[in-house]
């Protein structure tokens, strides 16, 4: 229960930092909120005894989980370089960005572990599912960034969405998908239970 309370306190603290120091990173606030929703869905799926709540939480989690890594990909667009970062004025927004990035990675990892634990699977099945989740999330994030496809497109026209997915599959950026999947798998496996 303490993780639920502290996660909200950390998000409130980071939000105040974003409002105060306004880091020059696109989508930082929305990414932080998506990370919190992902984590909340993990907690809901794990702690809920009601099957309907679990199913709804898992569906929402599937939608928001890949978005946690958008903040990580924002590193490519952020220019904090040289000695200028070590000034007081540059360090404040940089630290807010790092806090947001760390929270997103922790939220994604913890929520995935909670979702897997909610099924009461043994450790070996979880270890098999972790890379599958990572590859799926990387692929969906790739589709969103390159193909401009999102869950809204799926809800509007599932057949068109599947057609677009198959079209984009041929031109998928394999190093991106493998690299992001490896990062996710590393977090999921090393920060999980023994």
Tab-separated table of C-alpha atoms in Angstrom:
chain	number	residue	atom	x	y	z
A	1	UNK	CA	0.000	0.000	0.000
A	2	UNK	CA	2.892	2.348	0.698
A	3	UNK	CA	3.999	2.152	-2.960
A	4	UNK	CA	0.620	3.462	-4.111
A	5	UNK	CA	0.832	6.452	-1.753
A	6	UNK	CA	4.466	7.237	-2.502
A	7	UNK	CA	3.978	6.940	-6.258
A	8	UNK	CA	1.328	9.660	-6.108
A	9	UNK	CA	3.519	11.828	-3.886
A	10	UNK	CA	6.467	11.459	-6.266
A	11	UNK	CA	4.276	12.343	-9.250
A	12	UNK	CA	2.937	15.424	-7.443
A	13	UNK	CA	6.504	16.468	-6.622
A	14	UNK	CA	7.655	15.947	-10.232
A	15	UNK	CA	4.608	17.838	-11.561
A	16	UNK	CA	5.488	20.813	-9.379
A	17	UNK	CA	9.009	20.652	-10.802
A	18	UNK	CA	7.678	20.566	-14.369
A	19	UNK	CA	5.427	23.574	-13.731
A	20	UNK	CA	8.182	25.489	-11.954
A	21	UNK	CA	11.234	24.762	-14.113
A	22	UNK	CA	9.553	23.887	-17.422
A	23	UNK	CA	12.075	21.508	-18.980
A	24	UNK	CA	12.243	21.854	-22.738
A	25	UNK	CA	10.978	18.312	-23.419
A	26	UNK	CA	7.841	17.679	-25.454
A	27	UNK	CA	5.123	15.618	-23.791
A	28	UNK	CA	6.805	15.367	-20.407
A	29	UNK	CA	3.666	16.075	-18.350
A	30	UNK	CA	1.458	13.753	-20.400
A	31	UNK	CA	4.136	11.050	-20.252
A	32	UNK	CA	4.273	11.365	-16.475
A	33	UNK	CA	0.490	11.048	-16.201
A	34	UNK	CA	0.485	8.011	-18.523
A	35	UNK	CA	3.172	6.421	-16.358
A	36	UNK	CA	1.083	6.961	-13.246
A	37	UNK	CA	-1.999	5.472	-14.940
A	38	UNK	CA	0.057	2.450	-16.009
A	39	UNK	CA	1.260	1.935	-12.463
A	40	UNK	CA	-2.236	2.381	-11.027
A	41	UNK	CA	-3.594	-0.257	-13.408
A	42	UNK	CA	-0.880	-2.650	-12.266
A	43	UNK	CA	-1.850	-2.072	-8.643
A	44	UNK	CA	-5.551	-2.449	-9.481
A	45	UNK	CA	-5.016	-5.716	-11.367
A	46	UNK	CA	-2.849	-7.143	-8.595
A	47	UNK	CA	-4.882	-6.083	-5.563
A	48	UNK	CA	-8.422	-6.366	-6.932
A	49	UNK	CA	-10.469	-9.453	-6.173
A	50	UNK	CA	-13.123	-8.448	-8.714
A	51	UNK	CA	-12.541	-10.097	-12.097
A	52	UNK	CA	-14.164	-7.245	-14.037
A	53	UNK	CA	-11.841	-4.680	-12.437
A	54	UNK	CA	-8.861	-6.909	-13.233
A	55	UNK	CA	-9.842	-7.254	-16.891
A	56	UNK	CA	-10.479	-3.509	-17.280
A	57	UNK	CA	-7.181	-2.717	-15.545
A	58	UNK	CA	-5.260	-5.077	-17.834
A	59	UNK	CA	-6.862	-3.604	-20.971
A	60	UNK	CA	-6.050	-0.045	-19.875
A	61	UNK	CA	-2.543	-1.166	-18.918
A	62	UNK	CA	-2.014	-2.628	-22.406
A	63	UNK	CA	-2.943	0.740	-23.907
A	64	UNK	CA	-0.713	2.860	-21.652
A	65	UNK	CA	2.306	0.593	-21.048
A	66	UNK	CA	4.154	1.345	-24.331
A	67	UNK	CA	3.756	5.092	-23.707
A	68	UNK	CA	6.058	4.870	-20.689
A	69	UNK	CA	9.003	4.549	-23.019
A	70	UNK	CA	8.221	7.703	-24.982
A	71	UNK	CA	9.975	9.644	-22.229
A	72	UNK	CA	13.040	7.442	-22.675
A	73	UNK	CA	12.980	8.108	-26.415
A	74	UNK	CA	12.779	11.830	-25.675
A	75	UNK	CA	16.476	11.654	-24.790
A	76	UNK	CA	17.193	11.840	-28.528
A	77	UNK	CA	15.403	15.196	-28.754
A	78	UNK	CA	16.846	16.751	-25.598
A	79	UNK	CA	20.070	18.711	-25.728
A	80	UNK	CA	21.653	18.889	-22.303
A	81	UNK	CA	25.304	19.023	-23.185
A	82	UNK	CA	28.599	20.551	-22.313
A	83	UNK	CA	29.415	22.553	-19.224
A	84	UNK	CA	26.217	24.618	-19.501
A	85	UNK	CA	24.240	21.879	-17.759
A	86	UNK	CA	26.224	22.387	-14.555
A	87	UNK	CA	24.830	25.848	-13.998
A	88	UNK	CA	22.017	26.277	-11.477
A	89	UNK	CA	19.515	27.347	-14.100
A	90	UNK	CA	20.195	24.437	-16.450
A	91	UNK	CA	20.476	21.795	-13.721
A	92	UNK	CA	16.957	22.350	-12.332
A	93	UNK	CA	15.013	21.423	-15.498
A	94	UNK	CA	17.484	18.619	-16.209
A	95	UNK	CA	16.876	17.075	-12.768
A	96	UNK	CA	13.112	17.340	-13.278
A	97	UNK	CA	13.505	15.534	-16.610
A	98	UNK	CA	15.645	12.819	-15.001
A	99	UNK	CA	13.084	12.362	-12.212
A	100	UNK	CA	10.325	11.998	-14.786
A	101	UNK	CA	12.398	9.526	-16.801
A	102	UNK	CA	13.232	7.439	-13.727
A	103	UNK	CA	9.586	7.383	-12.605
A	104	UNK	CA	8.423	6.274	-16.066
A	105	UNK	CA	10.888	3.380	-16.135
A	106	UNK	CA	10.061	2.313	-12.578
A	107	UNK	CA	6.309	2.590	-13.248
A	108	UNK	CA	6.560	0.510	-16.417
A	109	UNK	CA	8.655	-2.181	-14.740
A	110	UNK	CA	6.613	-2.407	-11.547
A	111	UNK	CA	3.283	-2.344	-13.378
A	112	UNK	CA	4.334	-5.176	-15.708
A	113	UNK	CA	5.448	-7.260	-12.734
A	114	UNK	CA	2.150	-6.594	-10.941
A	115	UNK	CA	0.158	-7.542	-14.039
A	116	UNK	CA	2.080	-10.806	-14.387
A	117	UNK	CA	1.704	-11.565	-10.680
A	118	UNK	CA	-2.042	-10.924	-10.877
A	119	UNK	CA	-2.307	-14.070	-13.029
A	120	UNK	CA	-0.458	-16.057	-10.329
A	121	UNK	CA	1.940	-17.491	-12.895
A	122	UNK	CA	5.090	-19.251	-11.805
A	123	UNK	CA	8.428	-17.514	-12.223
A	124	UNK	CA	9.458	-19.419	-15.344
A	125	UNK	CA	6.267	-18.545	-17.224
A	126	UNK	CA	6.763	-14.905	-16.206
A	127	UNK	CA	10.340	-15.021	-17.533
A	128	UNK	CA	9.015	-16.290	-20.866
A	129	UNK	CA	6.285	-13.634	-21.031
A	130	UNK	CA	8.536	-10.678	-20.153
A	131	UNK	CA	10.402	-10.567	-23.495
A	132	UNK	CA	7.115	-11.087	-25.359
A	133	UNK	CA	5.605	-8.080	-23.556
A	134	UNK	CA	8.752	-6.060	-24.284
A	135	UNK	CA	8.726	-6.888	-28.003
A	136	UNK	CA	5.002	-6.134	-28.309
A	137	UNK	CA	5.386	-2.789	-26.502
A	138	UNK	CA	8.397	-1.852	-28.645
A	139	UNK	CA	6.540	-2.731	-31.813
A	140	UNK	CA	3.451	-0.714	-30.841
A	141	UNK	CA	5.605	2.266	-29.894
A	142	UNK	CA	7.366	1.954	-33.246
A	143	UNK	CA	3.989	1.910	-35.021
A	144	UNK	CA	2.889	4.990	-33.123
A	145	UNK	CA	6.036	6.948	-33.901
A	146	UNK	CA	6.630	5.865	-37.500
A	147	UNK	CA	3.198	4.850	-38.757
A	148	UNK	CA	1.207	7.371	-36.703
A	149	UNK	CA	-0.990	4.527	-35.499
A	150	UNK	CA	-2.537	4.411	-32.070
A	151	UNK	CA	-5.283	2.667	-30.158
A	152	UNK	CA	-7.781	5.220	-31.441
A	153	UNK	CA	-7.126	4.000	-34.981
A	154	UNK	CA	-7.815	0.453	-33.862
A	155	UNK	CA	-11.112	1.454	-32.259
A	156	UNK	CA	-12.222	3.421	-35.336
A	157	UNK	CA	-11.381	0.767	-37.914
A	158	UNK	CA	-9.839	-2.518	-36.776
A	159	UNK	CA	-9.426	-3.836	-40.339
A	160	UNK	CA	-7.667	-0.679	-41.512
A	161	UNK	CA	-5.481	-0.778	-38.402
A	162	UNK	CA	-4.426	-4.381	-39.092
A	163	UNK	CA	-3.739	-3.487	-42.726
A	164	UNK	CA	-1.527	-0.580	-41.633
A	165	UNK	CA	0.264	-2.789	-39.113
A	166	UNK	CA	1.065	-5.341	-41.800
A	167	UNK	CA	2.255	-2.578	-44.132
A	168	UNK	CA	4.519	-1.106	-41.447
A	169	UNK	CA	5.771	-4.544	-40.437
A	170	UNK	CA	7.725	-4.812	-43.675
A	171	UNK	CA	9.579	-1.570	-42.953
A	172	UNK	CA	9.980	-2.052	-39.205
A	173	UNK	CA	13.123	-0.593	-37.661
A	174	UNK	CA	14.525	-3.847	-36.279
A	175	UNK	CA	17.439	-2.274	-34.309
A	176	UNK	CA	14.935	0.006	-32.541
A	177	UNK	CA	12.596	-2.862	-31.670
A	178	UNK	CA	15.426	-5.149	-30.510
A	179	UNK	CA	17.157	-2.386	-28.537
A	180	UNK	CA	14.044	-1.154	-26.730
A	181	UNK	CA	12.919	-4.734	-26.087
A	182	UNK	CA	16.322	-5.534	-24.583
A	183	UNK	CA	16.112	-2.494	-22.281
A	184	UNK	CA	12.619	-3.473	-21.149
A	185	UNK	CA	13.588	-7.120	-20.656
A	186	UNK	CA	16.623	-6.078	-18.638
A	187	UNK	CA	14.467	-3.950	-16.351
A	188	UNK	CA	11.718	-6.559	-16.024
A	189	UNK	CA	14.040	-9.472	-15.321
A	190	UNK	CA	16.678	-7.823	-13.139
A	191	UNK	CA	14.218	-5.833	-11.031
A	192	UNK	CA	11.826	-8.742	-10.621
A	193	UNK	CA	11.651	-11.437	-7.998
A	194	UNK	CA	14.339	-14.106	-7.670
